[in-house]
């Protein structure tokens, strides 16, 4: 007779099993708890501070009063310029990798390796790169060639360029994923109708990859909006009288503003409500962007 | 047409080289111009107008006044190099030349010399320079970090200790949490739960690090202080916890990918042998995904030591050589982040900061190379045999 | 039918549903102990579903439902107080595609043994040897027991999977088209192995290969579109089928 009653597994083993599952669940719950705790703390402490005037006013009295308008505007300009500079390059790379490259060719593997490496480089190193390459080399080079004086210093332009480089892997990965989701048949059908490779890419592949390009841009913008280390010395400023009117001007940035308020100001406690409100705005912004991207992506994956 | 897109696609490769080249180039000023620093430290003939416009100073502090004119010394030992003339940024003049008389050679297409070559050439020709470079190395090997002062000290030891301390704490917390959460999501959670938990944890990856830093600064620090009664509110543990929040989503999503990529048939085969879900998860699936999980931890380490804002805001940022986790620490990345803004561009301190950037880059590059070349090969081998 | 033989597995009005789709329609049959029973039928007719219902592997698929009874050793395996894990320990299973764990050959065999106990090294060694000998693999692998099982050929991998299932000493062996991915020589070896194992185990074999069923099985069931059309001694099924559908299938008129 077969023994199939439930007690056949020794008790200690069952305890270990219970423990093994519970500990994994606890870890997941703990991580979720930290996230919720963090968000909850920001909302409860900063919720009241986020008002229309907070969003629309300039900071006053040495950043101890007023709003975050120039930081909001600066961040927006920054990520827009960054998108313009970075997304085309990222998209082209992804198109090359999916449509042209032989998957195990030496060149494609090198590009992939470079993209992964780039994704792992600490953002502070991008900041140094911004100084060494964009400001010192490009900026000073431009100044000395064209007789200008405004390029050899940190600015919106160089910060955007730095972030464009930093977010390049984000764009490439997102677009590549979208391109791979375009069914092979579609391409073959187009080629079979006598379209050239380029026509196929422009007429068939890219329209189908628009969501990917969108996701990539959104993710990059989300990353760029929150990235502080990379722009610390490439053009961000802690206080500004006006909204930047040229790409060579310095600019305020939400994340840097939060950093300055919480660590550099003489009376940190005084501005705590402002810090919470700034945090909430910054987090809300990146949160929305990332959530949008995740949703678009999961719809893409289901298809 | 195809080659043009191929050219654009090579941007990533080019960028890698540019990063290495230009971060190293700035760091190279350290080694190349050190001789002038060491031998003619009293000279102050550099026009101050050369320095001020270039130093970027967000704090509007008076740091630039300590602009250490001795650092760059335009009255060259080599007469060939033109004395810098005119305003910085004046037409036709490359600013770099005014800082470092030797640099023009680097760009000189006629000689074709690279910085490294210059080093070599000089070390044969000039003994003082060799000495000076040894000086720089001895300085870096010193045991205290006091970059501003009468005698600046550039000992990297406290920073390396601080980096190691916070990174280890971050990994000790972040890796188990990330891996276990990934196990839960991949094998134990019901589908409904999984579809909620996975994106929620992935959202954490999108939290700006300055926000995490702020959270540690105001909340975690107080919590830890209440818990332990520790003297310093900000310390390596608080910093490590902060860094672990950056590490967790990385470890989680890479480990989860690796675990889900293990063929489902293995799970069936194991269950058919009468093992439970947890035995299957821990004894079959986890080992099968081990290279991927290992990669997750490696990349988590890379994230932890390279993270700047959390490290500046939550560790206390004091360059102590203490090994105690409850004392403040300062990481290499945090040092660059907090001092680069106030440093005189082109100075020795500036060079040291860039040198540390090179260290970070090389380290993250190696970690990535290991995961790419070694771990992926292992994974493929594991599932395809031989 | 073989009323004289003791029955190991009995299905009574057993139905199975994948969500709303019914895959098995009121199956009733008895599988005799220590014999080889083969299930044949066109692809998609429910053979695998029935096999996987015996050790409840279908539990792993969301939204499945059963009706009726599946009785093993007089106990309904779908009744509430059944521990699935214990059930599966008593019923070995071999899949269509060989699924060795990415571990060594030795560890593959000992995996099931070390789940709940810690047998001594010498016990393990001797079990590994005897299992590998039974599955006629010993001579081929004895020098590389600690190498990855993934280095074995397809046929060797499948015999390793049989050895692995045998190692936990089950009463029943379920085999779902175990030879469909193998070359004729490896198939021959596995069939030999099945014949050898039937003295000890009750073997249920799904196959799409009628010659195989005829060669190795004692009893044969013919499935068609989720129903059991005919179940009898293999000899009777292949020489004098009582149903027209069976005859059509065997003579190759469809399927
Ligand atoms: N996981 C599943 N979900 C839904 N339907 C399934 C699933 N597995 C099998 N089926 C369906 O159940 C029927 C029987 O399948 P199966 O038992 O695999 O047939 P066989 O093994 O005889 O080829 C088929 O119609 C098949 O499409
Ligand atoms: Mg089947």
Coordinates of N, CA and C in Angstrom, one line a residue, chain B residues 191 194 262-285 287-289 380-386, chain C residues 52 55 57 60-62 84-86 88-89 91-93 95 99-103 108 110-112 114-116 118 148 150-152 161 164-165 168:
Chain B
X191 N 0.6 34.5 -9.6 CA 0.8 35.4 -10.8 C 0.3 36.8 -10.5
X194 N 2.9 38.6 -8.4 CA 4.1 38.8 -9.2 C 3.9 40.0 -10.1
X262 N 15.7 30.2 -16.6 CA 16.0 28.7 -16.4 C 14.8 28.0 -17.0
X263 N 15.1 27.0 -17.9 CA 14.0 26.3 -18.6 C 12.9 25.8 -17.6
X264 N 11.7 26.0 -17.9 CA 10.6 25.5 -17.0 C 10.6 24.0 -16.9
X265 N 11.1 23.3 -17.9 CA 11.2 21.9 -17.8 C 12.0 21.4 -16.6
X266 N 13.0 22.1 -16.3 CA 13.8 21.7 -15.1 C 13.0 21.7 -13.9
X267 N 12.1 22.7 -13.8 CA 11.2 22.7 -12.6 C 10.3 21.5 -12.6
X268 N 9.7 21.2 -13.7 CA 8.9 20.0 -13.8 C 9.6 18.7 -13.5
X269 N 10.8 18.6 -14.0 CA 11.6 17.4 -13.8 C 11.8 17.2 -12.3
X270 N 12.2 18.4 -11.7 CA 12.5 18.3 -10.2 C 11.2 18.0 -9.4
X271 N 10.1 18.6 -9.7 CA 8.9 18.4 -9.0 C 8.4 16.9 -9.2
X272 N 8.6 16.4 -10.4 CA 8.2 15.0 -10.7 C 9.0 14.0 -9.9
X273 N 10.2 14.4 -9.4 CA 11.0 13.6 -8.6 C 10.6 13.7 -7.1
X274 N 9.5 14.4 -6.9 CA 9.0 14.5 -5.5 C 9.7 15.6 -4.7
X275 N 10.2 16.6 -5.3 CA 10.7 17.7 -4.5 C 9.7 18.7 -4.3
X276 N 9.8 19.5 -3.3 CA 8.8 20.6 -3.1 C 9.2 21.8 -3.9
X277 N 8.3 22.8 -4.0 CA 8.6 24.0 -4.7 C 9.9 24.7 -4.2
X278 N 10.0 24.7 -2.8 CA 11.2 25.4 -2.3 C 12.5 24.6 -2.6
X279 N 12.4 23.3 -2.5 CA 13.6 22.5 -2.8 C 14.0 22.7 -4.2
X280 N 13.0 22.7 -5.1 CA 13.2 23.0 -6.5 C 13.9 24.4 -6.7
X281 N 13.3 25.4 -6.0 CA 13.8 26.7 -6.2 C 15.2 26.8 -5.7
X282 N 15.5 26.3 -4.6 CA 16.9 26.5 -4.0 C 17.9 25.5 -4.5
X283 N 17.4 24.3 -4.8 CA 18.5 23.3 -5.2 C 18.6 23.1 -6.7
X284 N 17.6 23.5 -7.5 CA 17.7 23.3 -8.9 C 17.8 24.6 -9.6
X285 N 16.8 25.5 -9.4 CA 16.7 26.7 -10.2 C 17.8 27.7 -9.8
X287 N 20.8 27.2 -8.4 CA 22.1 26.8 -8.9 C 22.2 26.9 -10.5
X288 N 21.1 26.6 -11.1 CA 21.1 26.7 -12.6 C 21.3 28.1 -13.0
X289 N 20.8 29.1 -12.2 CA 20.9 30.5 -12.6 C 22.1 31.1 -12.0
X380 N 25.8 30.1 -21.0 CA 25.5 29.4 -22.2 C 25.9 28.0 -22.1
X381 N 27.1 27.8 -21.5 CA 27.7 26.5 -21.3 C 26.8 25.6 -20.5
X382 N 26.2 26.2 -19.5 CA 25.4 25.5 -18.5 C 24.2 24.9 -19.2
X383 N 23.6 25.6 -20.1 CA 22.3 25.1 -20.7 C 22.5 24.4 -22.0
X384 N 23.7 24.5 -22.5 CA 23.9 23.8 -23.8 C 24.9 22.6 -23.7
X385 N 25.4 22.4 -22.6 CA 26.3 21.3 -22.4 C 27.7 21.5 -22.9
X386 N 28.5 20.5 -22.7 CA 29.9 20.5 -23.1 C 30.8 21.4 -22.3
Chain C
X52 N -0.1 12.8 -17.0 CA 0.3 13.8 -16.0 C -0.8 14.0 -14.9
X55 N 0.3 11.6 -11.6 CA 1.1 12.1 -10.5 C 0.8 13.6 -10.3
X57 N 0.9 16.2 -12.1 CA 1.8 17.3 -12.7 C 1.0 18.4 -13.3
X60 N 0.4 22.0 -11.9 CA 1.3 23.2 -12.2 C 0.7 24.1 -13.2
X61 N -0.3 23.7 -13.9 CA -0.9 24.6 -14.9 C -2.1 25.3 -14.3
X62 N -2.1 26.6 -14.4 CA -3.2 27.4 -13.8 C -4.5 27.1 -14.5
X84 N 0.9 16.0 -2.4 CA 1.4 15.8 -3.8 C 2.8 15.4 -3.9
X85 N 3.6 16.0 -3.0 CA 5.1 15.7 -3.0 C 5.3 14.3 -2.8
X86 N 4.7 13.7 -1.7 CA 4.8 12.3 -1.4 C 4.4 11.4 -2.6
X88 N 4.3 12.2 -5.7 CA 5.3 12.2 -6.8 C 6.5 11.4 -6.5
X89 N 6.9 11.3 -5.2 CA 8.0 10.5 -4.9 C 7.8 9.0 -5.1
X91 N 6.0 8.0 -7.6 CA 5.7 7.8 -9.1 C 6.8 8.5 -9.9
X92 N 7.6 7.8 -10.5 CA 8.7 8.4 -11.3 C 8.1 8.8 -12.6
X93 N 8.8 9.9 -13.2 CA 8.3 10.3 -14.5 C 9.5 10.6 -15.4
X95 N 10.3 12.4 -19.2 CA 9.7 13.2 -20.2 C 10.1 13.0 -21.6
X99 N 15.6 15.8 -19.6 CA 15.8 17.0 -18.9 C 16.8 16.7 -17.8
X100 N 18.1 16.6 -18.1 CA 19.1 16.4 -17.0 C 19.2 17.8 -16.3
X101 N 19.4 17.8 -15.0 CA 19.8 19.0 -14.3 C 21.2 19.4 -14.7
X102 N 21.4 20.7 -14.8 CA 22.8 21.2 -15.1 C 23.7 20.9 -14.0
X103 N 23.8 19.7 -13.6 CA 24.7 19.2 -12.5 C 25.5 18.0 -13.0
X108 N 22.9 14.2 -10.5 CA 21.6 14.0 -11.0 C 20.9 12.8 -10.4
X110 N 21.6 11.4 -7.5 CA 21.4 11.5 -6.0 C 20.4 12.6 -5.6
X111 N 20.1 13.5 -6.6 CA 19.2 14.6 -6.3 C 18.0 14.2 -5.5
X112 N 17.2 13.2 -6.0 CA 16.0 12.8 -5.3 C 16.2 12.2 -4.0
X114 N 18.6 12.8 -1.8 CA 19.1 13.7 -0.8 C 18.1 14.8 -0.4
X115 N 16.9 14.7 -1.0 CA 15.9 15.8 -0.7 C 15.5 15.7 0.7
X116 N 15.2 14.6 1.2 CA 14.7 14.5 2.6 C 15.6 13.8 3.6
X118 N 19.9 12.4 4.5 CA 21.3 12.5 4.2 C 21.9 11.1 4.2
X148 N 29.6 17.1 -16.0 CA 28.3 17.6 -16.3 C 27.4 16.6 -17.1
X150 N 25.2 17.3 -18.9 CA 24.9 17.9 -20.2 C 25.8 17.4 -21.3
X151 N 27.0 16.8 -20.9 CA 27.9 16.4 -21.9 C 27.5 15.0 -22.5
X152 N 26.5 14.4 -22.0 CA 26.1 13.1 -22.5 C 25.3 13.2 -23.8
X161 N 18.0 10.0 -17.1 CA 16.7 10.5 -16.5 C 15.9 9.3 -16.0
X164 N 17.6 8.3 -12.9 CA 17.3 9.3 -11.8 C 15.9 9.0 -11.2
X165 N 15.0 8.7 -12.1 CA 13.6 8.4 -11.6 C 13.6 7.1 -10.8
X168 N 14.9 7.0 -6.7 CA 14.1 7.2 -5.5 C 13.2 6.0 -5.3

